[in-house]
Amino acid sequence: MLDTLLRILALIRKELLAILKDPKSRISLIAPPVLQCLIFGYAATYDLNNVSYALLDHDRSAVSRALIARLDGSGTFTRVATLDVERQIADIINDQRALLVITIPYDFERGLQAGTAPAVQVIADGRNSNTAGTAQTYVSQIVTGFGADWQSSHGQPGPPVRMTTRAWYNPTLETRWYMVPALIGTITMMMTMMLTAMSVAREREEGTFDQLLVTPFRPSEIMVGKAVPAMLIGLTQSTLILLVAQLWFQIPFSGSFAMLYLGLFLFLSASVGIGLFISSIAGNMQQAMIGSFVLLMPFMLLSGLTAPIGNMPEILQYFTLINPLRYAISITHQIYLEGAGIRQLLPEMLALVAIAAVTLPFAAWMFRNRLT
């Protein structure tokens, strides 16, 4: 038993030296995760803060100007043009100079004074459907709030029900609070799978794999020796992303670090099994890299990172059940934002244990067959 442990530790040391001895490799393991986290944190956002719009004000009254002032002062909308006639609307939308065109009707002030509900028309560029839909919602909230405030200040009865909103776990509804914690699992999986997949392929290309076969190492020991360094590097990268989330973006951490690292360990175990499977069938580093990318894209798309799993077709929702990244993102969000404990996280962790229990033995079997 001690001999086996010593052989595995020697192989782990060899793998870490092979990865870390080159300064370029060290930089590539540290810099890309940090840069990707920063880029995603700033660029991958659904928050709107610079929506271009054109205005067509038929009313041109004090009330319409007050509404326009509220739009312009919201910090979300930027007026790029003021139109005079309706035929100008088509040109400004077609040329993509404005995402929205807001039209205030002739009887806007009269309608408010009469207690009716004049309709403000919003025309959106549907080619950018997600942004346009969100922007329309923002306009609707501003117009509705303006109407209710105007009625209240002029002694008119307001709407029968006034809605107030409050968000739990993310009070300001910042996309960054959702995106950056999810990157702890996403970026870690990318690097871990690629490192594991290319480990044996690198040995084959450098001609050292045959030398490894004539050593006293058993196939299972070689597999463990290849898997553990990738997991250690994955945990290190997870820690770097966690530090960026807390120190740079200052996203408050609500849960337990021990619980987070337990979830990451189970997730990396499942991911390493997939990487070892790719490594066992790849003949060279190019094949290993292509195989990793072929699997990584579906894993990311079916993880719930960019689109809710509940909105996917039912058949794809079943496929997400075998995706370890789905559970990693769920665990990270629950621990980071909600402060979830083991009882709440048990289903996701058991799913990762089940995936690892399938991928690791299957990878070991493939590995053994390739060696014989």
XYZ file of C-alpha atoms in Angstrom:
372
model
C 0.000 0.000 0.000
C 2.808 2.381 0.914
C 4.672 1.489 -2.288
C 1.578 2.269 -4.321
C 1.143 5.629 -2.603
C 4.804 6.513 -3.155
C 4.590 5.616 -6.841
C 1.458 7.747 -7.251
C 3.081 10.681 -5.450
C 6.138 10.362 -7.702
C 3.930 10.441 -10.782
C 1.986 13.420 -9.433
C 5.275 15.257 -8.870
C 6.395 14.402 -12.405
C 3.125 15.709 -13.881
C 3.241 18.934 -11.886
C 6.845 19.530 -12.926
C 5.962 18.872 -16.580
C 3.155 21.437 -16.374
C 4.784 24.062 -14.170
C 8.467 24.001 -15.133
C 7.836 26.114 -18.245
C 7.256 29.819 -17.370
C 4.815 30.139 -20.276
C 2.768 27.242 -18.907
C 2.663 28.831 -15.465
C 1.409 32.091 -16.936
C -1.169 30.290 -19.093
C -2.587 28.556 -16.026
C -2.928 31.751 -13.977
C -3.530 34.642 -16.370
C -6.344 33.265 -18.621
C -8.768 32.380 -15.776
C -8.321 35.814 -14.198
C -8.669 37.626 -17.531
C -11.693 35.550 -18.533
C -13.337 36.274 -15.193
C -12.754 40.023 -15.617
C -13.986 40.014 -19.219
C -17.120 38.019 -18.400
C -17.747 40.131 -15.325
C -17.811 43.339 -17.365
C -18.877 42.219 -20.850
C -21.333 39.358 -20.239
C -24.125 41.421 -18.746
C -27.838 41.707 -19.400
C -28.030 44.993 -17.506
C -28.945 47.897 -19.787
C -27.225 51.214 -19.174
C -26.901 52.822 -22.610
C -30.027 52.239 -24.694
C -30.198 54.490 -27.743
C -33.639 55.853 -28.551
C -35.269 58.400 -30.836
C -38.151 60.607 -29.709
C -41.245 61.671 -31.591
C -43.197 64.052 -29.353
C -46.513 65.000 -30.936
C -47.829 66.640 -27.762
C -44.896 68.976 -26.981
C -46.458 69.972 -23.684
C -44.995 70.552 -20.240
C -46.170 67.106 -19.192
C -44.560 65.342 -22.150
C -41.320 67.227 -21.494
C -41.416 66.056 -17.870
C -41.794 62.462 -19.035
C -38.889 62.898 -21.475
C -36.761 64.368 -18.693
C -37.442 61.284 -16.580
C -36.368 59.018 -19.445
C -33.208 61.007 -20.141
C -32.334 61.218 -16.462
C -32.793 57.512 -15.777
C -29.176 56.683 -16.667
C -30.408 53.909 -18.944
C -31.592 55.727 -22.070
C -29.611 57.973 -24.417
C -31.538 60.084 -26.910
C -29.800 60.014 -30.294
C -32.435 61.819 -32.367
C -35.574 63.914 -32.056
C -37.990 63.221 -34.907
C -40.547 65.526 -36.472
C -42.749 63.168 -38.484
C -43.607 59.476 -38.407
C -42.029 58.656 -41.757
C -38.607 59.196 -40.151
C -39.130 56.207 -37.860
C -38.418 53.563 -40.504
C -35.078 55.078 -41.504
C -33.693 55.377 -37.993
C -34.675 51.793 -37.114
C -33.469 50.332 -40.417
C -30.096 52.083 -40.097
C -29.749 50.785 -36.501
C -29.122 54.276 -35.179
C -31.642 53.695 -32.370
C -32.887 50.581 -30.635
C -36.220 52.214 -29.709
C -38.447 54.952 -31.035
C -40.748 56.437 -28.385
C -43.831 58.237 -29.680
C -45.868 60.499 -27.372
C -49.422 61.085 -28.700
C -51.042 64.473 -29.393
C -53.469 64.202 -26.489
C -50.999 63.054 -23.840
C -51.472 65.964 -21.410
C -55.225 66.212 -22.073
C -55.643 62.520 -21.442
C -53.883 62.688 -18.087
C -55.962 65.687 -17.025
C -59.149 63.893 -18.067
C -58.176 60.813 -16.070
C -57.811 58.573 -19.108
C -54.764 56.516 -20.014
C -53.015 57.951 -23.091
C -50.849 55.368 -24.839
C -47.152 56.011 -25.330
C -45.999 53.936 -28.285
C -42.629 52.183 -28.214
C -41.259 50.775 -31.466
C -38.293 48.436 -31.003
C -35.715 46.944 -33.329
C -36.653 43.256 -33.137
C -33.370 42.121 -34.680
C -31.908 42.408 -31.181
C -34.868 40.762 -29.496
C -33.517 40.165 -25.972
C -32.184 43.687 -25.497
C -35.237 45.237 -27.136
C -37.620 43.300 -24.899
C -35.757 44.305 -21.764
C -35.588 47.934 -22.895
C -39.339 47.992 -23.548
C -39.912 46.749 -20.012
C -37.745 49.573 -18.650
C -39.719 52.156 -20.656
C -42.991 50.680 -19.437
C -41.872 50.946 -15.812
C -40.791 54.579 -16.242
C -43.987 55.612 -18.047
C -46.222 53.793 -15.552
C -44.375 55.341 -12.620
C -44.575 58.799 -14.172
C -48.325 58.469 -14.732
C -48.954 57.308 -11.170
C -46.839 60.136 -9.731
C -48.564 62.745 -11.899
C -52.030 61.568 -10.872
C -51.050 61.540 -7.211
C -49.570 65.083 -7.347
C -52.693 66.430 -9.099
C -55.182 64.902 -6.700
C -56.435 62.255 -9.108
C -57.043 58.669 -8.016
C -54.079 56.516 -8.895
C -54.164 52.953 -10.128
C -56.144 50.554 -7.893
C -53.058 48.404 -7.271
C -49.503 49.730 -7.057
C -46.762 47.173 -7.473
C -43.530 47.252 -5.497
C -40.682 44.828 -6.187
C -37.854 43.408 -4.128
C -35.164 40.933 -5.175
C -33.711 38.368 -2.803
C -30.056 37.277 -2.929
C -29.248 39.939 -5.554
C -30.880 43.176 -4.387
C -29.712 45.306 -7.333
C -30.344 42.547 -9.925
C -26.805 42.848 -11.279
C -25.957 40.233 -13.901
C -22.417 40.141 -12.506
C -23.665 38.577 -9.275
C -25.038 35.676 -11.322
C -22.305 35.392 -13.944
C -19.050 35.621 -11.973
C -19.792 32.859 -9.388
C -20.875 30.599 -12.259
C -17.444 31.086 -13.843
C -15.837 29.289 -10.891
C -17.120 26.014 -12.318
C -17.162 26.935 -16.009
C -13.573 28.132 -16.429
C -12.265 25.446 -14.075
C -13.926 22.717 -16.148
C -12.430 24.092 -19.357
C -8.888 24.044 -18.018
C -9.190 20.791 -16.065
C -10.670 18.797 -18.945
C -8.069 20.079 -21.388
C -5.149 19.405 -19.025
C -6.361 15.875 -18.312
C -7.199 15.142 -21.943
C -3.794 16.280 -23.179
C -1.711 14.633 -20.451
C -1.418 11.187 -22.079
C -1.462 12.700 -25.573
C 1.566 14.797 -24.607
C 3.370 11.666 -23.446
C 2.631 9.954 -26.755
C 3.863 12.900 -28.805
C 7.062 13.289 -26.765
C 7.745 9.556 -26.929
C 7.776 9.103 -23.145
C 4.578 7.063 -22.949
C 6.350 3.820 -23.875
C 8.918 4.534 -21.181
C 6.081 4.977 -18.700
C 4.679 1.574 -19.640
C 7.888 -0.282 -18.752
C 7.989 1.249 -15.277
C 6.427 -0.557 -12.272
C 3.345 1.720 -12.505
C 0.003 -0.034 -12.836
C -2.611 1.449 -15.222
C -4.763 2.560 -12.281
C -1.784 4.310 -10.692
C -0.998 6.102 -13.951
C -4.607 7.248 -14.186
C -4.612 8.591 -10.616
C -1.250 10.240 -11.187
C -2.666 12.006 -14.252
C -5.924 13.018 -12.565
C -4.730 14.465 -9.263
C -2.461 17.222 -10.713
C -5.294 18.426 -12.946
C -7.625 18.555 -9.946
C -5.055 20.478 -7.882
C -4.606 23.011 -10.665
C -8.393 23.212 -11.065
C -8.838 23.984 -7.376
C -6.112 26.635 -7.607
C -7.849 28.284 -10.543
C -11.168 28.144 -8.694
C -9.535 29.962 -5.806
C -8.190 32.655 -8.154
C -11.657 33.246 -9.621
C -13.157 33.293 -6.136
C -10.634 35.955 -5.104
C -11.481 38.054 -8.173
C -15.189 37.761 -7.354
C -14.677 38.874 -3.767
C -11.798 41.338 -3.936
C -12.336 42.936 -7.350
C -16.090 42.712 -7.968
C -16.881 42.633 -4.224
C -19.723 40.148 -4.587
C -20.651 39.138 -1.021
C -20.100 35.484 -0.118
C -22.943 34.090 1.995
C -22.069 30.429 2.467
C -19.348 28.094 3.686
C -15.969 27.858 1.981
C -15.647 24.237 3.116
C -18.955 23.394 1.451
C -17.908 25.219 -1.718
C -14.641 23.300 -1.999
C -16.397 20.012 -1.293
C -18.733 20.705 -4.209
C -15.791 21.712 -6.412
C -13.912 18.519 -5.500
C -16.872 16.362 -6.541
C -17.310 18.401 -9.714
C -13.631 18.094 -10.648
C -13.758 14.346 -10.023
C -16.535 14.040 -12.597
C -14.771 16.388 -15.036
C -11.447 14.565 -14.735
C -13.164 11.289 -15.603
C -14.402 12.831 -18.852
C -10.947 14.272 -19.573
C -9.270 10.906 -18.961
C -11.724 9.251 -21.329
C -10.767 11.745 -24.055
C -7.109 11.196 -23.214
C -7.441 7.435 -23.542
C -8.794 7.600 -27.103
C -6.771 10.571 -28.424
C -3.659 9.747 -30.413
C -2.054 13.177 -30.136
C -2.514 16.583 -28.481
C -4.446 17.982 -31.434
C -7.049 15.210 -31.190
C -7.252 15.688 -27.421
C -7.808 19.428 -27.793
C -10.476 18.992 -30.478
C -12.213 16.312 -28.400
C -12.261 18.635 -25.386
C -13.784 21.503 -27.354
C -16.386 19.213 -28.945
C -17.665 18.308 -25.475
C -17.140 21.651 -23.749
C -19.507 23.625 -25.971
C -22.560 21.379 -25.335
C -21.680 21.258 -21.633
C -21.694 25.069 -21.463
C -24.877 25.487 -23.512
C -26.736 22.868 -21.453
C -25.518 24.105 -18.071
C -28.003 26.939 -17.481
C -25.218 29.531 -17.683
C -26.691 31.535 -20.568
C -30.264 30.213 -20.789
C -32.563 28.771 -18.088
C -32.789 24.985 -18.268
C -36.563 25.188 -17.810
C -36.859 27.094 -21.102
C -35.078 24.382 -23.096
C -36.949 21.671 -25.056
C -37.877 18.792 -22.801
C -35.532 16.312 -24.489
C -32.566 18.651 -23.900
C -33.539 19.036 -20.256
C -32.968 15.293 -19.858
C -29.497 15.639 -21.369
C -28.602 18.283 -18.774
C -28.970 15.628 -16.070
C -25.648 14.052 -17.142
C -23.861 17.406 -17.397
C -21.574 17.986 -14.372
C -21.332 21.711 -15.137
C -25.072 22.095 -14.524
C -24.665 20.917 -10.938
C -21.453 22.896 -10.387
C -23.156 26.165 -11.362
C -26.179 25.352 -9.201
C -23.992 24.477 -6.193
C -21.852 27.597 -6.601
C -24.862 29.904 -6.848
C -26.601 28.340 -3.873
C -23.523 28.510 -1.653
C -22.285 31.895 -2.834
C -25.560 33.835 -2.930
C -27.940 31.883 -0.701
C -25.633 30.430 1.947
C -27.021 26.941 1.339
C -26.011 24.019 3.555
C -25.454 20.330 2.960
C -29.143 19.427 3.224
C -30.080 21.792 0.402
C -27.086 20.811 -1.740
C -27.323 17.051 -1.262
C -29.229 16.284 -4.532
C -26.651 18.127 -6.679
C -23.708 16.586 -4.828
C -25.140 13.077 -5.128
C -25.624 13.678 -8.865
C -21.928 14.615 -9.170
C -20.949 11.513 -7.194
C -23.028 9.399 -9.597
C -21.425 10.999 -12.663
C -17.929 10.506 -11.222
C -18.803 6.896 -10.331
C -19.544 6.289 -14.017
C -16.897 8.397 -15.778
C -13.880 7.434 -13.654
C -14.307 3.611 -13.885
C -15.175 3.885 -17.581
C -12.089 6.018 -18.198
C -9.995 3.487 -16.238
C -11.388 0.637 -18.343
C -10.638 2.506 -21.570
C -7.224 3.392 -20.259
C -6.442 -0.241 -19.437
C -7.622 -1.431 -22.857
C -5.449 1.131 -24.615
C -2.421 -0.009 -22.661
C -2.902 -3.682 -23.498
